[in-house]
PDB file of C-alpha atoms in Angstrom:
ATOM      1  CA  LEU V   1      -0.054  -0.103  -0.047  1.00 68.00           C
ATOM      2  CA  GLU V   2       2.683   2.567   0.900  1.00 77.00           C
ATOM      3  CA  ILE V   3       4.429   1.726  -2.533  1.00 81.00           C
ATOM      4  CA  VAL V   4       1.426   2.275  -4.286  1.00 78.00           C
ATOM      5  CA  VAL V   5       0.640   5.861  -2.438  1.00 78.00           C
ATOM      6  CA  ALA V   6       4.261   6.619  -3.131  1.00 81.00           C
ATOM      7  CA  ILE V   7       4.174   6.087  -6.976  1.00 79.00           C
ATOM      8  CA  LEU V   8       0.577   7.927  -7.187  1.00 78.00           C
ATOM      9  CA  SER V   9       2.004  10.872  -5.175  1.00 77.00           C
ATOM     10  CA  LEU V  10       4.957  11.198  -7.508  1.00 80.00           C
ATOM     11  CA  VAL V  11       2.876  11.112 -10.711  1.00 76.00           C
ATOM     12  CA  GLN V  12       0.549  13.500  -8.991  1.00 73.00           C
ATOM     13  CA  GLN V  13       3.352  16.008  -8.319  1.00 72.00           C
ATOM     14  CA  GLN V  14       4.713  15.739 -11.721  1.00 72.00           C
ATOM     15  CA  SER V  15       1.402  16.074 -13.640  1.00 68.00           C
ATOM     16  CA  ARG V  16       0.937  19.367 -15.323  1.00 65.00           C
ATOM     17  CA  ASN V  17      -2.941  18.923 -15.402  1.00 67.00           C
ATOM     18  CA  ALA V  18      -4.427  19.344 -12.017  1.00 63.00           C
ATOM     19  CA  ARG V  19      -6.740  16.216 -12.543  1.00 69.00           C
ATOM     20  CA  ALA V  20      -4.902  14.078 -15.062  1.00 70.00           C
ATOM     21  CA  TRP V  21      -3.370  11.921 -12.115  1.00 73.00           C
ATOM     22  CA  LEU V  22      -7.115  10.775 -11.138  1.00 77.00           C
ATOM     23  CA  GLU V  23      -7.068   8.714 -14.489  1.00 80.00           C
ATOM     24  CA  TYR V  24      -5.191   6.025 -12.541  1.00 79.00           C
ATOM     25  CA  ARG V  25      -8.172   5.368 -10.547  1.00 81.00           C
ATOM     26  CA  TYR V  26      -9.215   3.252 -13.781  1.00 83.00           C
ATOM     27  CA  VAL V  27      -6.229   1.145 -13.480  1.00 83.00           C
ATOM     28  CA  CYS V  28      -7.773  -1.287 -11.191  1.00 85.00           C
ATOM     29  CA  ARG V  29     -10.170  -1.355  -8.191  1.00 86.00           C
ATOM     30  CA  GLU V  30      -7.368  -1.550  -5.467  1.00 85.00           C
ATOM     31  CA  TRP V  31      -5.765   1.645  -7.143  1.00 82.00           C
ATOM     32  CA  ARG V  32      -9.243   3.354  -6.974  1.00 86.00           C
ATOM     33  CA  ASP V  33      -9.586   2.521  -3.513  1.00 87.00           C
ATOM     34  CA  VAL V  34      -6.380   3.747  -2.679  1.00 84.00           C
ATOM     35  CA  ILE V  35      -6.517   6.992  -4.182  1.00 84.00           C
ATOM     36  CA  ASN V  36     -10.108   7.692  -2.953  1.00 86.00           C
ATOM     37  CA  GLY V  37      -9.142   6.751   0.464  1.00 86.00           C
ATOM     38  CA  THR V  38      -5.826   8.417   0.953  1.00 85.00           C
ATOM     39  CA  PRO V  39      -6.242  12.007   2.264  1.00 89.00           C
ATOM     40  CA  VAL V  40      -2.891  13.369   1.355  1.00 85.00           C
ATOM     41  CA  MET V  41      -3.821  12.704  -2.242  1.00 84.00           C
ATOM     42  CA  TRP V  42      -6.664  15.195  -2.176  1.00 89.00           C
ATOM     43  CA  LYS V  43      -4.841  17.983  -0.347  1.00 89.00           C
ATOM     44  CA  LYS V  44      -3.514  19.895  -3.213  1.00 88.00           C
ATOM     45  CA  ILE V  45      -6.386  21.957  -4.535  1.00 89.00           C
ATOM     46  CA  ASN V  46      -6.249  23.996  -7.883  1.00 86.00           C
ATOM     47  CA  LEU V  47      -9.279  26.809  -7.736  1.00 85.00           C
ATOM     48  CA  LEU V  48      -8.256  27.874 -11.079  1.00 79.00           C
ATOM     49  CA  THR V  49     -10.068  25.292 -12.599  1.00 71.00           C
ATOM     50  CA  ARG V  50     -13.196  27.032 -11.380  1.00 70.00           C
ATOM     51  CA  HIS V  51     -15.207  24.025 -10.231  1.00 80.00           C
ATOM     52  CA  ARG V  52     -16.277  24.562  -6.546  1.00 82.00           C
ATOM     53  CA  GLU V  53     -17.998  21.227  -6.403  1.00 86.00           C
ATOM     54  CA  TRP V  54     -14.905  19.392  -7.168  1.00 87.00           C
ATOM     55  CA  ALA V  55     -12.928  21.504  -4.848  1.00 89.00           C
ATOM     56  CA  ASP V  56     -15.255  20.840  -2.044  1.00 91.00           C
ATOM     57  CA  LEU V  57     -14.921  16.973  -2.850  1.00 90.00           C
ATOM     58  CA  GLN V  58     -11.299  17.108  -2.456  1.00 91.00           C
ATOM     59  CA  ALA V  59     -11.477  19.082   0.717  1.00 93.00           C
ATOM     60  CA  ALA V  60     -13.859  16.440   2.120  1.00 93.00           C
ATOM     61  CA  ARG V  61     -11.621  13.553   0.932  1.00 92.00           C
ATOM     62  CA  ALA V  62      -8.632  15.110   2.378  1.00 93.00           C
ATOM     63  CA  LYS V  63     -10.245  14.622   6.108  1.00 90.00           C
ATOM     64  CA  GLY V  64      -8.466  17.487   7.791  1.00 88.00           C
ATOM     65  CA  ALA V  65      -5.123  17.175   6.189  1.00 89.00           C
ATOM     66  CA  ASN V  66      -3.266  20.392   5.860  1.00 92.00           C
ATOM     67  CA  LEU V  67      -4.116  21.913   2.271  1.00 94.00           C
ATOM     68  CA  HIS V  68      -2.000  23.481  -0.615  1.00 92.00           C
ATOM     69  CA  VAL V  69      -4.482  25.461  -2.239  1.00 92.00           C
ATOM     70  CA  ILE V  70      -3.822  27.437  -5.751  1.00 89.00           C
ATOM     71  CA  GLY V  71      -6.345  30.113  -6.350  1.00 84.00           C
ATOM     72  CA  GLU V  72      -7.191  33.506  -7.865  1.00 80.00           C
ATOM     73  CA  VAL V  73      -8.932  36.535  -6.316  1.00 74.00           C
ATOM     74  CA  ASP V  74     -11.120  38.011  -9.107  1.00 66.00           C
ATOM     75  CA  VAL V  75     -13.758  40.499  -8.846  1.00 49.00           C
ATOM     76  CA  ALA V  76     -15.985  38.887 -11.040  1.00 46.00           C
ATOM     77  CA  GLU V  77     -15.537  35.309  -9.355  1.00 53.00           C
ATOM     78  CA  GLY V  78     -15.958  34.508  -5.673  1.00 52.00           C
ATOM     79  CA  LEU V  79     -14.842  30.839  -5.883  1.00 55.00           C
ATOM     80  CA  GLY V  80     -11.098  31.847  -4.646  1.00 65.00           C
ATOM     81  CA  SER V  81     -12.015  33.826  -1.779  1.00 72.00           C
ATOM     82  CA  GLY V  82     -15.178  31.941  -0.416  1.00 80.00           C
ATOM     83  CA  PHE V  83     -13.302  28.650  -0.520  1.00 86.00           C
ATOM     84  CA  ILE V  84     -10.166  30.031   0.990  1.00 86.00           C
ATOM     85  CA  GLU V  85     -12.131  31.437   3.861  1.00 84.00           C
ATOM     86  CA  GLU V  86     -14.209  28.266   4.496  1.00 88.00           C
ATOM     87  CA  HIS V  87     -10.997  26.150   4.673  1.00 90.00           C
ATOM     88  CA  ARG V  88      -8.457  28.802   5.995  1.00 87.00           C
ATOM     89  CA  HIS V  89      -7.835  26.430   9.143  1.00 88.00           C
ATOM     90  CA  HIS V  90      -6.439  23.979   7.516  1.00 91.00           C
ATOM     91  CA  ILE V  91      -4.583  25.845   4.582  1.00 91.00           C
ATOM     92  CA  GLU V  92      -0.844  25.206   4.962  1.00 92.00           C
ATOM     93  CA  LYS V  93       0.568  26.443   1.615  1.00 93.00           C
ATOM     94  CA  LEU V  94      -1.502  29.181  -0.315  1.00 92.00           C
ATOM     95  CA  GLU V  95      -0.650  30.385  -3.844  1.00 91.00           C
ATOM     96  CA  LEU V  96      -2.840  33.444  -5.079  1.00 87.00           C
ATOM     97  CA  MET V  97      -2.983  35.331  -8.079  1.00 84.00           C
ATOM     98  CA  MET V  98      -5.024  38.249  -8.797  1.00 79.00           C
ATOM     99  CA  GLY V  99      -7.273  38.631 -11.492  1.00 69.00           C
ATOM    100  CA  LYS V 100      -7.899  42.107 -13.120  1.00 65.00           C
ATOM    101  CA  ASP V 101      -9.170  44.490 -10.415  1.00 63.00           C
ATOM    102  CA  GLY V 102      -8.807  41.742  -7.980  1.00 68.00           C
ATOM    103  CA  TYR V 103      -6.500  43.707  -5.563  1.00 70.00           C
ATOM    104  CA  ASN V 104      -9.187  44.946  -3.219  1.00 71.00           C
ATOM    105  CA  GLY V 105     -10.454  41.307  -2.656  1.00 72.00           C
ATOM    106  CA  LEU V 106      -6.643  40.075  -1.953  1.00 74.00           C
ATOM    107  CA  PHE V 107      -6.409  43.100   0.433  1.00 72.00           C
ATOM    108  CA  ASP V 108      -9.736  42.065   2.433  1.00 74.00           C
ATOM    109  CA  LEU V 109      -8.727  38.436   2.354  1.00 75.00           C
ATOM    110  CA  VAL V 110      -5.157  38.970   3.622  1.00 73.00           C
ATOM    111  CA  HIS V 111      -6.145  41.637   6.356  1.00 71.00           C
ATOM    112  CA  GLY V 112      -9.323  40.067   7.559  1.00 69.00           C
ATOM    113  CA  VAL V 113      -8.616  36.406   7.524  1.00 74.00           C
ATOM    114  CA  GLN V 114      -6.316  34.376   9.809  1.00 79.00           C
ATOM    115  CA  PHE V 115      -4.472  31.174   8.800  1.00 84.00           C
ATOM    116  CA  PRO V 116      -3.203  29.243  11.818  1.00 85.00           C
ATOM    117  CA  ALA V 117      -1.831  26.229   9.712  1.00 89.00           C
ATOM    118  CA  LEU V 118      -0.119  28.466   7.112  1.00 89.00           C
ATOM    119  CA  ARG V 119       3.662  27.714   6.273  1.00 92.00           C
ATOM    120  CA  TYR V 120       4.049  28.811   2.600  1.00 94.00           C
ATOM    121  CA  LEU V 121       2.536  31.908   1.024  1.00 92.00           C
ATOM    122  CA  SER V 122       2.809  33.308  -2.433  1.00 93.00           C
ATOM    123  CA  LEU V 123       1.101  36.458  -3.766  1.00 90.00           C
ATOM    124  CA  GLN V 124       1.071  37.553  -7.147  1.00 88.00           C
ATOM    125  CA  SER V 125      -0.406  40.733  -8.583  1.00 83.00           C
ATOM    126  CA  HIS V 126      -2.057  41.374 -11.772  1.00 76.00           C
ATOM    127  CA  PRO V 127       0.060  43.447 -14.122  1.00 74.00           C
ATOM    128  CA  ALA V 128      -2.515  46.229 -14.367  1.00 71.00           C
ATOM    129  CA  ASP V 129      -2.669  46.460 -10.621  1.00 68.00           C
ATOM    130  CA  SER V 130       1.090  46.570  -9.964  1.00 69.00           C
ATOM    131  CA  ARG V 131       1.357  49.706 -12.495  1.00 72.00           C
ATOM    132  CA  ASP V 132      -1.430  51.617 -10.368  1.00 72.00           C
ATOM    133  CA  VAL V 133       0.342  53.775  -7.705  1.00 71.00           C
ATOM    134  CA  THR V 134      -3.074  54.433  -5.953  1.00 74.00           C
ATOM    135  CA  LYS V 135      -3.247  50.860  -4.485  1.00 74.00           C
ATOM    136  CA  PRO V 136      -2.992  50.270  -0.728  1.00 75.00           C
ATOM    137  CA  VAL V 137       0.323  48.942   0.862  1.00 81.00           C
ATOM    138  CA  LEU V 138      -0.314  45.373   1.676  1.00 82.00           C
ATOM    139  CA  THR V 139       0.302  44.574   5.213  1.00 82.00           C
ATOM    140  CA  LEU V 140       0.804  40.769   6.714  1.00 81.00           C
ATOM    141  CA  ASP V 141       0.248  41.228  10.425  1.00 73.00           C
ATOM    142  CA  HIS V 142      -3.096  39.135  10.641  1.00 65.00           C
ATOM    143  CA  LEU V 143      -2.099  35.972   8.580  1.00 65.00           C
ATOM    144  CA  SER V 144      -1.912  33.664  11.784  1.00 58.00           C
ATOM    145  CA  THR V 145      -2.955  33.667  15.242  1.00 48.00           C
ATOM    146  CA  GLY V 146      -1.019  33.872  18.404  1.00 45.00           C
ATOM    147  CA  HIS V 147       1.957  35.864  19.099  1.00 44.00           C
ATOM    148  CA  SER V 148       4.231  34.553  16.287  1.00 49.00           C
ATOM    149  CA  SER V 149       3.835  33.190  12.813  1.00 60.00           C
ATOM    150  CA  GLY V 150       4.388  29.881  11.542  1.00 83.00           C
ATOM    151  CA  LEU V 151       5.274  31.270   8.096  1.00 89.00           C
ATOM    152  CA  SER V 152       8.538  29.724   6.660  1.00 93.00           C
ATOM    153  CA  SER V 153       8.301  30.814   3.312  1.00 95.00           C
ATOM    154  CA  LEU V 154       7.074  34.015   1.794  1.00 94.00           C
ATOM    155  CA  TRP V 155       6.989  34.913  -1.948  1.00 94.00           C
ATOM    156  CA  ILE V 156       5.696  38.432  -2.983  1.00 91.00           C
ATOM    157  CA  HIS V 157       5.432  39.285  -6.672  1.00 89.00           C
ATOM    158  CA  ASP V 158       4.666  42.663  -7.771  1.00 86.00           C
ATOM    159  CA  LEU V 159       2.758  44.186  -4.721  1.00 85.00           C
ATOM    160  CA  ARG V 160       3.550  46.936  -2.564  1.00 83.00           C
ATOM    161  CA  ILE V 161       4.228  45.326   0.693  1.00 85.00           C
ATOM    162  CA  SER V 162       4.842  46.815   4.048  1.00 86.00           C
ATOM    163  CA  LEU V 163       8.142  45.720   5.258  1.00 87.00           C
ATOM    164  CA  PRO V 164       7.517  46.485   8.963  1.00 87.00           C
ATOM    165  CA  SER V 165       4.660  44.052   8.978  1.00 87.00           C
ATOM    166  CA  LEU V 166       7.290  41.129   7.938  1.00 90.00           C
ATOM    167  CA  ALA V 167       9.091  41.492  11.515  1.00 88.00           C
ATOM    168  CA  ARG V 168       6.343  39.425  13.354  1.00 86.00           C
ATOM    169  CA  HIS V 169       6.985  36.495  10.928  1.00 89.00           C
ATOM    170  CA  THR V 170      10.015  35.440  13.051  1.00 89.00           C
ATOM    171  CA  ASN V 171      10.004  31.996  11.704  1.00 91.00           C
ATOM    172  CA  LEU V 172      10.673  32.982   8.065  1.00 93.00           C
ATOM    173  CA  GLN V 173      13.415  30.991   6.371  1.00 95.00           C
ATOM    174  CA  GLU V 174      12.700  31.983   2.710  1.00 96.00           C
ATOM    175  CA  LEU V 175      11.932  35.394   1.666  1.00 95.00           C
ATOM    176  CA  CYS V 176      11.323  36.851  -1.855  1.00 93.00           C
ATOM    177  CA  LEU V 177      10.320  40.311  -2.664  1.00 90.00           C
ATOM    178  CA  ASP V 178      10.240  40.798  -6.312  1.00 88.00           C
ATOM    179  CA  CYS V 179       8.518  44.179  -7.007  1.00 84.00           C
ATOM    180  CA  ARG V 180      10.405  45.240 -10.118  1.00 81.00           C
ATOM    181  CA  GLN V 181       6.983  45.847 -12.255  1.00 81.00           C
ATOM    182  CA  VAL V 182       5.571  47.783  -9.304  1.00 80.00           C
ATOM    183  CA  ARG V 183       5.229  51.531 -10.346  1.00 77.00           C
ATOM    184  CA  GLY V 184       6.704  54.036  -8.006  1.00 73.00           C
ATOM    185  CA  PHE V 185       7.806  51.490  -5.356  1.00 75.00           C
ATOM    186  CA  LYS V 186      11.568  51.323  -3.809  1.00 74.00           C
ATOM    187  CA  LEU V 187      12.941  49.581  -1.255  1.00 73.00           C
ATOM    188  CA  ALA V 188      14.402  51.687   1.664  1.00 73.00           C
ATOM    189  CA  LEU V 189      17.472  49.924   3.086  1.00 75.00           C
ATOM    190  CA  ASP V 190      16.928  51.478   6.509  1.00 77.00           C
ATOM    191  CA  GLU V 191      13.525  49.872   6.674  1.00 80.00           C
ATOM    192  CA  LEU V 192      14.868  46.580   5.697  1.00 83.00           C
ATOM    193  CA  ALA V 193      17.554  46.861   8.376  1.00 82.00           C
ATOM    194  CA  LEU V 194      15.122  47.307  10.957  1.00 85.00           C
ATOM    195  CA  VAL V 195      13.237  43.863   9.811  1.00 89.00           C
ATOM    196  CA  LEU V 196      15.912  41.494   9.184  1.00 88.00           C
ATOM    197  CA  PRO V 197      17.255  41.150  12.695  1.00 88.00           C
ATOM    198  CA  HIS V 198      13.721  39.956  13.705  1.00 90.00           C
ATOM    199  CA  LEU V 199      14.272  37.213  11.006  1.00 91.00           C
ATOM    200  CA  GLY V 200      16.760  34.846  12.819  1.00 90.00           C
ATOM    201  CA  LEU V 201      15.975  31.999  10.967  1.00 93.00           C
ATOM    202  CA  LEU V 202      16.315  33.375   7.472  1.00 94.00           C
ATOM    203  CA  SER V 203      18.363  31.309   5.146  1.00 94.00           C
ATOM    204  CA  ARG V 204      17.515  32.608   1.633  1.00 94.00           C
ATOM    205  CA  LEU V 205      16.735  36.143   0.829  1.00 92.00           C
ATOM    206  CA  MET V 206      15.726  37.172  -2.983  1.00 91.00           C
ATOM    207  CA  LEU V 207      15.134  41.109  -3.596  1.00 87.00           C
ATOM    208  CA  GLY V 208      13.945  42.527  -6.854  1.00 83.00           C
ATOM    209  CA  PHE V 209      13.368  46.332  -7.141  1.00 75.00           C
ATOM    210  CA  ARG V 210      13.461  48.526 -10.279  1.00 67.00           C
ATOM    211  CA  ARG V 211      14.517  51.693  -7.957  1.00 61.00           C
ATOM    212  CA  MET V 212      17.774  52.227  -6.214  1.00 57.00           C
ATOM    213  CA  ILE V 213      18.218  50.867  -2.905  1.00 59.00           C
ATOM    214  CA  ARG V 214      19.334  53.807  -0.457  1.00 59.00           C
ATOM    215  CA  ARG V 215      20.710  54.343   2.845  1.00 57.00           C
ATOM    216  CA  SER V 216      20.188  57.531   4.777  1.00 56.00           C
ATOM    217  CA  ASP V 217      23.119  57.309   6.856  1.00 56.00           C
ATOM    218  CA  PRO V 218      25.826  55.371   5.240  1.00 53.00           C
ATOM    219  CA  GLN V 219      27.824  55.293   8.336  1.00 56.00           C
ATOM    220  CA  GLU V 220      25.456  52.991  10.110  1.00 56.00           C
ATOM    221  CA  PRO V 221      26.833  49.357  10.794  1.00 52.00           C
ATOM    222  CA  SER V 222      25.914  46.688   8.252  1.00 62.00           C
ATOM    223  CA  ILE V 223      23.309  44.197   8.328  1.00 65.00           C
ATOM    224  CA  SER V 224      24.408  40.885   9.997  1.00 70.00           C
ATOM    225  CA  LEU V 225      22.420  37.679   9.369  1.00 78.00           C
ATOM    226  CA  PRO V 226      24.334  34.707  10.336  1.00 81.00           C
ATOM    227  CA  SER V 227      21.694  32.267   8.985  1.00 86.00           C
ATOM    228  CA  LEU V 228      21.769  33.536   5.385  1.00 87.00           C
ATOM    229  CA  LEU V 229      22.996  31.121   3.008  1.00 90.00           C
ATOM    230  CA  ALA V 230      21.856  32.679  -0.389  1.00 90.00           C
ATOM    231  CA  LEU V 231      21.349  36.026  -1.404  1.00 85.00           C
ATOM    232  CA  LYS V 232      19.937  37.306  -4.881  1.00 86.00           C
ATOM    233  CA  PHE V 233      19.292  40.649  -6.013  1.00 80.00           C
ATOM    234  CA  SER V 234      17.624  42.009  -9.268  1.00 77.00           C
ATOM    235  CA  GLY V 235      17.773  45.750  -9.957  1.00 66.00           C
ATOM    236  CA  ARG V 236      19.766  49.076  -9.847  1.00 60.00           C
ATOM    237  CA  LEU V 237      22.070  48.776  -6.877  1.00 54.00           C
ATOM    238  CA  ARG V 238      23.247  51.719  -4.728  1.00 52.00           C
ATOM    239  CA  SER V 239      24.854  52.260  -1.430  1.00 46.00           C
ATOM    240  CA  PHE V 240      24.355  48.799  -0.253  1.00 46.00           C
ATOM    241  CA  ASP V 241      27.088  47.323   1.927  1.00 43.00           C
TER     242      ASP V 241
END
């Protein structure tokens, strides 16, 4: 049984189609029973298919296992936000993209919903919203309950993010801030210097900004991160030591 589950899990991970791996249920009755009765086989839920009934079936068959949810927040489609809010207590990995004009929905979701099991979060803006300088800055203070967050991996793509709000996520091991397409948004190194000392477990840091990185006081001590194993930067660099 364990070998069959391992094989099917590998097939599921490598499948580009969110539901193609389910064809293996028709190999034989034993495989069908294994797939239908193994909760971890159902924990990856792709909401981009726009089938709420299928997503609910997957969540039911996951039987409380932590979920990996891929979705889109769109002003014209409530599937993503509604499902995520309903199952927020079991979502361990969340990948969210925004449809056109979906920024306000993402803003409300991140600011108004708590995710106590969340470990991995990826947020990606729609190109039209990343160019809109009137969009509010996203803060990540309320993603999890308790005094500290269990979030270990955070990927932000083309969103205006509040750096100070990252300080409470003290368990972060991987942080990617790729904001090269965000108009009028630049990284202040002074602000980053206040946040990074709180991230004592951080081992991978990726920064991408189209504007220069500046320091108001070049005489300040350099940032020290003993845990850091990898640093990647994309953009124009200035006064960075």
